[in-house]
Amino acid sequence: MGEKLICNNKKAYHEYFIEEKLEAGMVLQGTEVKSLRAGTVNLTDAFMLIRDGEALLNNLHIAPYDFGNRQNHQPDRQRKLLLHRKEITRLYGKVREQGYSIIPLRLYFKDGLVKVEIGLAKGKKLYDKREDLKKRDTQREISQTLKARNRG
């Protein structure tokens, strides 16, 4: 069946160095899944917390389902992530000791189930961001000159 991308967090790659990626499931309500299928989600400011041995996703905004009734979900509620206990304790140790953050990178359907790809990330300094922009600009210029040569 494959994967169908719902939402991507482009800002995460600009703001953080991504050290490691993990896939996690999410506990959702029925109208949330319908809203995700419609693509009404914002992943930009979301982050993961570990509290009482549970992984929780905060600030993930899933808009209320348009055709929902009074049973509709709250858009900004905390959502529990489904990870193995060993993974949660390892991530918790990294966040506590080494100053890492855990952020969601993308949200997608995999075989009919909603999955979130989380990344163990370390924040970039301003000069790192400038360096990345310079590299991207030079790569763009190189590719444009190569295209121009191939045409002429």
JSON list of N, CA and C in Angstrom, two decimals, residues 6 26-29 31-43 57 59-65 72-77 79 107 114:
[
{"chain": "A", "resi": 6, "resn": "ILE", "atom": "N", "xyz": [1.33, 13.42, 4.57]},
{"chain": "A", "resi": 6, "resn": "ILE", "atom": "CA", "xyz": [0.30, 14.34, 4.98]},
{"chain": "A", "resi": 6, "resn": "ILE", "atom": "C", "xyz": [0.88, 15.73, 5.13]},
{"chain": "A", "resi": 26, "resn": "MET", "atom": "N", "xyz": [0.61, 7.14, 16.52]},
{"chain": "A", "resi": 26, "resn": "MET", "atom": "CA", "xyz": [-0.05, 8.18, 17.30]},
{"chain": "A", "resi": 26, "resn": "MET", "atom": "C", "xyz": [-1.44, 7.73, 17.70]},
{"chain": "A", "resi": 27, "resn": "VAL", "atom": "N", "xyz": [-1.85, 8.08, 18.93]},
{"chain": "A", "resi": 27, "resn": "VAL", "atom": "CA", "xyz": [-3.20, 7.79, 19.40]},
{"chain": "A", "resi": 27, "resn": "VAL", "atom": "C", "xyz": [-4.08, 8.95, 18.96]},
{"chain": "A", "resi": 28, "resn": "LEU", "atom": "N", "xyz": [-5.07, 8.66, 18.12]},
{"chain": "A", "resi": 28, "resn": "LEU", "atom": "CA", "xyz": [-5.94, 9.69, 17.56]},
{"chain": "A", "resi": 28, "resn": "LEU", "atom": "C", "xyz": [-7.40, 9.36, 17.77]},
{"chain": "A", "resi": 29, "resn": "GLN", "atom": "N", "xyz": [-8.24, 10.38, 17.65]},
{"chain": "A", "resi": 29, "resn": "GLN", "atom": "CA", "xyz": [-9.69, 10.19, 17.67]},
{"chain": "A", "resi": 29, "resn": "GLN", "atom": "C", "xyz": [-10.17, 10.12, 16.22]},
{"chain": "A", "resi": 31, "resn": "THR", "atom": "N", "xyz": [-12.39, 11.79, 14.32]},
{"chain": "A", "resi": 31, "resn": "THR", "atom": "CA", "xyz": [-12.47, 12.99, 13.48]},
{"chain": "A", "resi": 31, "resn": "THR", "atom": "C", "xyz": [-11.09, 13.54, 13.15]},
{"chain": "A", "resi": 32, "resn": "GLU", "atom": "N", "xyz": [-10.08, 13.22, 13.97]},
{"chain": "A", "resi": 32, "resn": "GLU", "atom": "CA", "xyz": [-8.72, 13.67, 13.68]},
{"chain": "A", "resi": 32, "resn": "GLU", "atom": "C", "xyz": [-8.20, 12.97, 12.43]},
{"chain": "A", "resi": 33, "resn": "VAL", "atom": "N", "xyz": [-8.50, 11.70, 12.28]},
{"chain": "A", "resi": 33, "resn": "VAL", "atom": "CA", "xyz": [-8.04, 10.96, 11.11]},
{"chain": "A", "resi": 33, "resn": "VAL", "atom": "C", "xyz": [-8.69, 11.53, 9.85]},
{"chain": "A", "resi": 34, "resn": "LYS", "atom": "N", "xyz": [-9.97, 11.88, 9.94]},
{"chain": "A", "resi": 34, "resn": "LYS", "atom": "CA", "xyz": [-10.66, 12.45, 8.79]},
{"chain": "A", "resi": 34, "resn": "LYS", "atom": "C", "xyz": [-10.07, 13.81, 8.42]},
{"chain": "A", "resi": 35, "resn": "SER", "atom": "N", "xyz": [-9.70, 14.61, 9.42]},
{"chain": "A", "resi": 35, "resn": "SER", "atom": "CA", "xyz": [-9.06, 15.89, 9.14]},
{"chain": "A", "resi": 35, "resn": "SER", "atom": "C", "xyz": [-7.68, 15.69, 8.53]},
{"chain": "A", "resi": 36, "resn": "LEU", "atom": "N", "xyz": [-6.95, 14.67, 9.00]},
{"chain": "A", "resi": 36, "resn": "LEU", "atom": "CA", "xyz": [-5.64, 14.39, 8.42]},
{"chain": "A", "resi": 36, "resn": "LEU", "atom": "C", "xyz": [-5.76, 13.97, 6.96]},
{"chain": "A", "resi": 37, "resn": "ARG", "atom": "N", "xyz": [-6.79, 13.19, 6.64]},
{"chain": "A", "resi": 37, "resn": "ARG", "atom": "CA", "xyz": [-7.00, 12.80, 5.24]},
{"chain": "A", "resi": 37, "resn": "ARG", "atom": "C", "xyz": [-7.30, 14.02, 4.37]},
{"chain": "A", "resi": 38, "resn": "ALA", "atom": "N", "xyz": [-7.95, 15.03, 4.96]},
{"chain": "A", "resi": 38, "resn": "ALA", "atom": "CA", "xyz": [-8.22, 16.27, 4.24]},
{"chain": "A", "resi": 38, "resn": "ALA", "atom": "C", "xyz": [-6.98, 17.16, 4.16]},
{"chain": "A", "resi": 39, "resn": "GLY", "atom": "N", "xyz": [-5.97, 16.87, 4.98]},
{"chain": "A", "resi": 39, "resn": "GLY", "atom": "CA", "xyz": [-4.71, 17.62, 4.93]},
{"chain": "A", "resi": 39, "resn": "GLY", "atom": "C", "xyz": [-4.71, 18.89, 5.74]},
{"chain": "A", "resi": 40, "resn": "THR", "atom": "N", "xyz": [-5.60, 19.02, 6.71]},
{"chain": "A", "resi": 40, "resn": "THR", "atom": "CA", "xyz": [-5.68, 20.24, 7.51]},
{"chain": "A", "resi": 40, "resn": "THR", "atom": "C", "xyz": [-4.89, 20.08, 8.81]},
{"chain": "A", "resi": 41, "resn": "VAL", "atom": "N", "xyz": [-3.57, 20.16, 8.70]},
{"chain": "A", "resi": 41, "resn": "VAL", "atom": "CA", "xyz": [-2.69, 19.96, 9.85]},
{"chain": "A", "resi": 41, "resn": "VAL", "atom": "C", "xyz": [-1.51, 20.92, 9.75]},
{"chain": "A", "resi": 42, "resn": "ASN", "atom": "N", "xyz": [-1.01, 21.35, 10.91]},
{"chain": "A", "resi": 42, "resn": "ASN", "atom": "CA", "xyz": [0.16, 22.22, 10.97]},
{"chain": "A", "resi": 42, "resn": "ASN", "atom": "C", "xyz": [1.17, 21.60, 11.93]},
{"chain": "A", "resi": 43, "resn": "LEU", "atom": "N", "xyz": [2.34, 21.28, 11.41]},
{"chain": "A", "resi": 43, "resn": "LEU", "atom": "CA", "xyz": [3.38, 20.57, 12.16]},
{"chain": "A", "resi": 43, "resn": "LEU", "atom": "C", "xyz": [4.52, 21.50, 12.59]},
{"chain": "A", "resi": 57, "resn": "LEU", "atom": "N", "xyz": [3.09, 14.40, 22.14]},
{"chain": "A", "resi": 57, "resn": "LEU", "atom": "CA", "xyz": [3.33, 15.37, 21.09]},
{"chain": "A", "resi": 57, "resn": "LEU", "atom": "C", "xyz": [2.49, 16.62, 21.37]},
{"chain": "A", "resi": 59, "resn": "ASN", "atom": "N", "xyz": [1.54, 20.87, 20.58]},
{"chain": "A", "resi": 59, "resn": "ASN", "atom": "CA", "xyz": [1.41, 21.92, 19.57]},
{"chain": "A", "resi": 59, "resn": "ASN", "atom": "C", "xyz": [1.21, 21.40, 18.15]},
{"chain": "A", "resi": 60, "resn": "LEU", "atom": "N", "xyz": [0.76, 20.18, 18.00]},
{"chain": "A", "resi": 60, "resn": "LEU", "atom": "CA", "xyz": [0.38, 19.68, 16.68]},
{"chain": "A", "resi": 60, "resn": "LEU", "atom": "C", "xyz": [-1.06, 20.12, 16.45]},
{"chain": "A", "resi": 61, "resn": "HIS", "atom": "N", "xyz": [-1.26, 20.99, 15.48]},
{"chain": "A", "resi": 61, "resn": "HIS", "atom": "CA", "xyz": [-2.59, 21.54, 15.23]},
{"chain": "A", "resi": 61, "resn": "HIS", "atom": "C", "xyz": [-3.27, 20.75, 14.12]},
{"chain": "A", "resi": 62, "resn": "ILE", "atom": "N", "xyz": [-4.30, 20.00, 14.49]},
{"chain": "A", "resi": 62, "resn": "ILE", "atom": "CA", "xyz": [-5.15, 19.32, 13.52]},
{"chain": "A", "resi": 62, "resn": "ILE", "atom": "C", "xyz": [-6.49, 20.04, 13.56]},
{"chain": "A", "resi": 63, "resn": "ALA", "atom": "N", "xyz": [-6.84, 20.68, 12.46]},
{"chain": "A", "resi": 63, "resn": "ALA", "atom": "CA", "xyz": [-8.07, 21.48, 12.41]},
{"chain": "A", "resi": 63, "resn": "ALA", "atom": "C", "xyz": [-9.29, 20.60, 12.64]},
{"chain": "A", "resi": 64, "resn": "PRO", "atom": "N", "xyz": [-10.35, 21.14, 13.28]},
{"chain": "A", "resi": 64, "resn": "PRO", "atom": "CA", "xyz": [-11.57, 20.35, 13.48]},
{"chain": "A", "resi": 64, "resn": "PRO", "atom": "C", "xyz": [-12.16, 19.91, 12.14]},
{"chain": "A", "resi": 65, "resn": "TYR", "atom": "N", "xyz": [-12.74, 18.74, 12.15]},
{"chain": "A", "resi": 65, "resn": "TYR", "atom": "CA", "xyz": [-13.34, 18.18, 10.94]},
{"chain": "A", "resi": 65, "resn": "TYR", "atom": "C", "xyz": [-14.58, 18.98, 10.58]},
{"chain": "A", "resi": 72, "resn": "ASN", "atom": "N", "xyz": [-16.58, 16.31, 17.93]},
{"chain": "A", "resi": 72, "resn": "ASN", "atom": "CA", "xyz": [-15.37, 16.74, 17.26]},
{"chain": "A", "resi": 72, "resn": "ASN", "atom": "C", "xyz": [-14.23, 16.93, 18.26]},
{"chain": "A", "resi": 73, "resn": "HIS", "atom": "N", "xyz": [-13.00, 16.79, 17.82]},
{"chain": "A", "resi": 73, "resn": "HIS", "atom": "CA", "xyz": [-11.82, 16.84, 18.68]},
{"chain": "A", "resi": 73, "resn": "HIS", "atom": "C", "xyz": [-11.36, 18.28, 18.94]},
{"chain": "A", "resi": 74, "resn": "GLN", "atom": "N", "xyz": [-10.53, 18.44, 19.97]},
{"chain": "A", "resi": 74, "resn": "GLN", "atom": "CA", "xyz": [-9.88, 19.72, 20.23]},
{"chain": "A", "resi": 74, "resn": "GLN", "atom": "C", "xyz": [-8.66, 19.82, 19.32]},
{"chain": "A", "resi": 75, "resn": "PRO", "atom": "N", "xyz": [-8.46, 20.95, 18.64]},
{"chain": "A", "resi": 75, "resn": "PRO", "atom": "CA", "xyz": [-7.39, 21.04, 17.64]},
{"chain": "A", "resi": 75, "resn": "PRO", "atom": "C", "xyz": [-5.97, 20.94, 18.21]},
{"chain": "A", "resi": 76, "resn": "ASP", "atom": "N", "xyz": [-5.70, 21.47, 19.40]},
{"chain": "A", "resi": 76, "resn": "ASP", "atom": "CA", "xyz": [-4.33, 21.54, 19.92]},
{"chain": "A", "resi": 76, "resn": "ASP", "atom": "C", "xyz": [-4.08, 20.66, 21.13]},
{"chain": "A", "resi": 77, "resn": "ARG", "atom": "N", "xyz": [-4.80, 19.56, 21.25]},
{"chain": "A", "resi": 77, "resn": "ARG", "atom": "CA", "xyz": [-4.62, 18.73, 22.43]},
{"chain": "A", "resi": 77, "resn": "ARG", "atom": "C", "xyz": [-3.31, 17.94, 22.35]},
{"chain": "A", "resi": 79, "resn": "ARG", "atom": "N", "xyz": [-1.13, 14.68, 22.14]},
{"chain": "A", "resi": 79, "resn": "ARG", "atom": "CA", "xyz": [-1.37, 13.36, 21.56]},
{"chain": "A", "resi": 79, "resn": "ARG", "atom": "C", "xyz": [-0.28, 12.41, 21.98]},
{"chain": "A", "resi": 107, "resn": "LEU", "atom": "N", "xyz": [4.57, 13.80, 8.87]},
{"chain": "A", "resi": 107, "resn": "LEU", "atom": "CA", "xyz": [3.38, 13.05, 9.25]},
{"chain": "A", "resi": 107, "resn": "LEU", "atom": "C", "xyz": [2.88, 12.36, 7.99]},
{"chain": "A", "resi": 114, "resn": "VAL", "atom": "N", "xyz": [-1.69, 6.20, 10.78]},
{"chain": "A", "resi": 114, "resn": "VAL", "atom": "CA", "xyz": [-0.99, 7.49, 10.83]},
{"chain": "A", "resi": 114, "resn": "VAL", "atom": "C", "xyz": [0.31, 7.29, 11.59]}
]
